[in-house]
Short mmCIF file of C-alpha atoms in Angstrom, two decimals:
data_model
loop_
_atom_site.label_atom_id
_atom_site.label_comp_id
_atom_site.label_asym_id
_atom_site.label_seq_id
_atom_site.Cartn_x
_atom_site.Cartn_y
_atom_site.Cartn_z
CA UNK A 790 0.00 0.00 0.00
CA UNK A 791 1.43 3.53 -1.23
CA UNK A 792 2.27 6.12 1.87
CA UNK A 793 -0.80 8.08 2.16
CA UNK A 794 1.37 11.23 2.36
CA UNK A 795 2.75 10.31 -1.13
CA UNK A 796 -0.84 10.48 -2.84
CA UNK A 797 -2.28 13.02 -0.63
CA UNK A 798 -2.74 16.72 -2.28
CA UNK A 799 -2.01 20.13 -0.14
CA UNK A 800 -4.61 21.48 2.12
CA UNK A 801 -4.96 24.45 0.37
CA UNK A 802 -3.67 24.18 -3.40
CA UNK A 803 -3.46 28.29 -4.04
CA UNK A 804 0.25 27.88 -2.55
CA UNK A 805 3.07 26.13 -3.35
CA UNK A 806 5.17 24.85 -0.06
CA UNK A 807 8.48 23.81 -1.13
CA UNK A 808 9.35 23.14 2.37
CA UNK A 809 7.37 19.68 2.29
CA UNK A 810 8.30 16.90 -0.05
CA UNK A 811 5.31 15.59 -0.16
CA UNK A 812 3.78 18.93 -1.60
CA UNK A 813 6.53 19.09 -4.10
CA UNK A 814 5.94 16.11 -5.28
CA UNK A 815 2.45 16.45 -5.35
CA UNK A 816 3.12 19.76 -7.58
CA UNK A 817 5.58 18.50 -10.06
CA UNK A 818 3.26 15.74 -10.96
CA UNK A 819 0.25 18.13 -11.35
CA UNK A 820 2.26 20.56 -13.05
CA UNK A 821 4.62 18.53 -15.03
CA UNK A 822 7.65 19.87 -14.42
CA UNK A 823 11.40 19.09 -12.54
CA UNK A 824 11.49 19.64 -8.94
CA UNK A 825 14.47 22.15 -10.45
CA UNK A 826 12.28 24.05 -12.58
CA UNK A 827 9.17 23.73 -9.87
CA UNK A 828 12.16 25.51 -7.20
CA UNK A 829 13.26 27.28 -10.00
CA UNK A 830 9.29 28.84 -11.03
CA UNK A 831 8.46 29.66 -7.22
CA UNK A 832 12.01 31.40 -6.68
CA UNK A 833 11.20 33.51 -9.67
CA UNK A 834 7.17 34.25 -9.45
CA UNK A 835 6.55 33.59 -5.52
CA UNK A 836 4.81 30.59 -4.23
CA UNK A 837 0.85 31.36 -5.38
CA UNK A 838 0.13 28.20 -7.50
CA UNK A 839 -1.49 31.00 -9.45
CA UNK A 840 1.96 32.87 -10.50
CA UNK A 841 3.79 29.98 -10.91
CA UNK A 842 1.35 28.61 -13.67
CA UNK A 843 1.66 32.02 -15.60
CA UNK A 844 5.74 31.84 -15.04
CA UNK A 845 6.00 28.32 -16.57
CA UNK A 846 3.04 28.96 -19.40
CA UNK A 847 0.73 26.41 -18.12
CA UNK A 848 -2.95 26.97 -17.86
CA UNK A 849 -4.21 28.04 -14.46
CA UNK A 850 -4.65 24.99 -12.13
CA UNK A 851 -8.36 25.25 -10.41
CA UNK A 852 -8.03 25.69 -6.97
CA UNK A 853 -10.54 23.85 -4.92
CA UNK A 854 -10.62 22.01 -1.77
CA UNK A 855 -7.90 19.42 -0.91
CA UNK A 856 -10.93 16.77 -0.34
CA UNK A 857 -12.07 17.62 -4.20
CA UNK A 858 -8.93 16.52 -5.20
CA UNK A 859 -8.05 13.51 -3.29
CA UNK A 860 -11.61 11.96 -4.76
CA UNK A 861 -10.66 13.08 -8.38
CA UNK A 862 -7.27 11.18 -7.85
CA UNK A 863 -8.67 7.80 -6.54
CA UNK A 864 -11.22 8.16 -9.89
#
């Protein structure tokens, strides 16, 4: 059985936390990216999910509710 804290999405997905691993990992698979260029995007745009998106191009990730998301990933 996978470590719950390796599936499980932010509590609040409007910021980026670099600061836990299981957040960063959460964000480069949602966003695509390197944990280099995921450091790399916050460092230069801040850590609003928000900014980051527009810094790397990608189309604005919905925020909603960390339950929302957990649901759509077991789907």
């Amino acid at each position: 059985m996978a470590n719950d804290f390796e599936t499980r999405s932010p509590r609040d997905t409007g910021w980026i936390n670099l600061g836990e691993p299981q957040e960063v990992r959460y964000w480069t698979r949602v966003l695509a990216v390197t944990e280099t260029r995921l450091r790399a995007a916050v460092g230069a745009a801040g850590d609003s999910t928000q900014a980051v998106c527009r810094h790397l191009g990608i189309p604005r990730v919905v925020s909603r509710p960390a339950s929302a998301l957990q649901e759509a990933e077991q789907i």
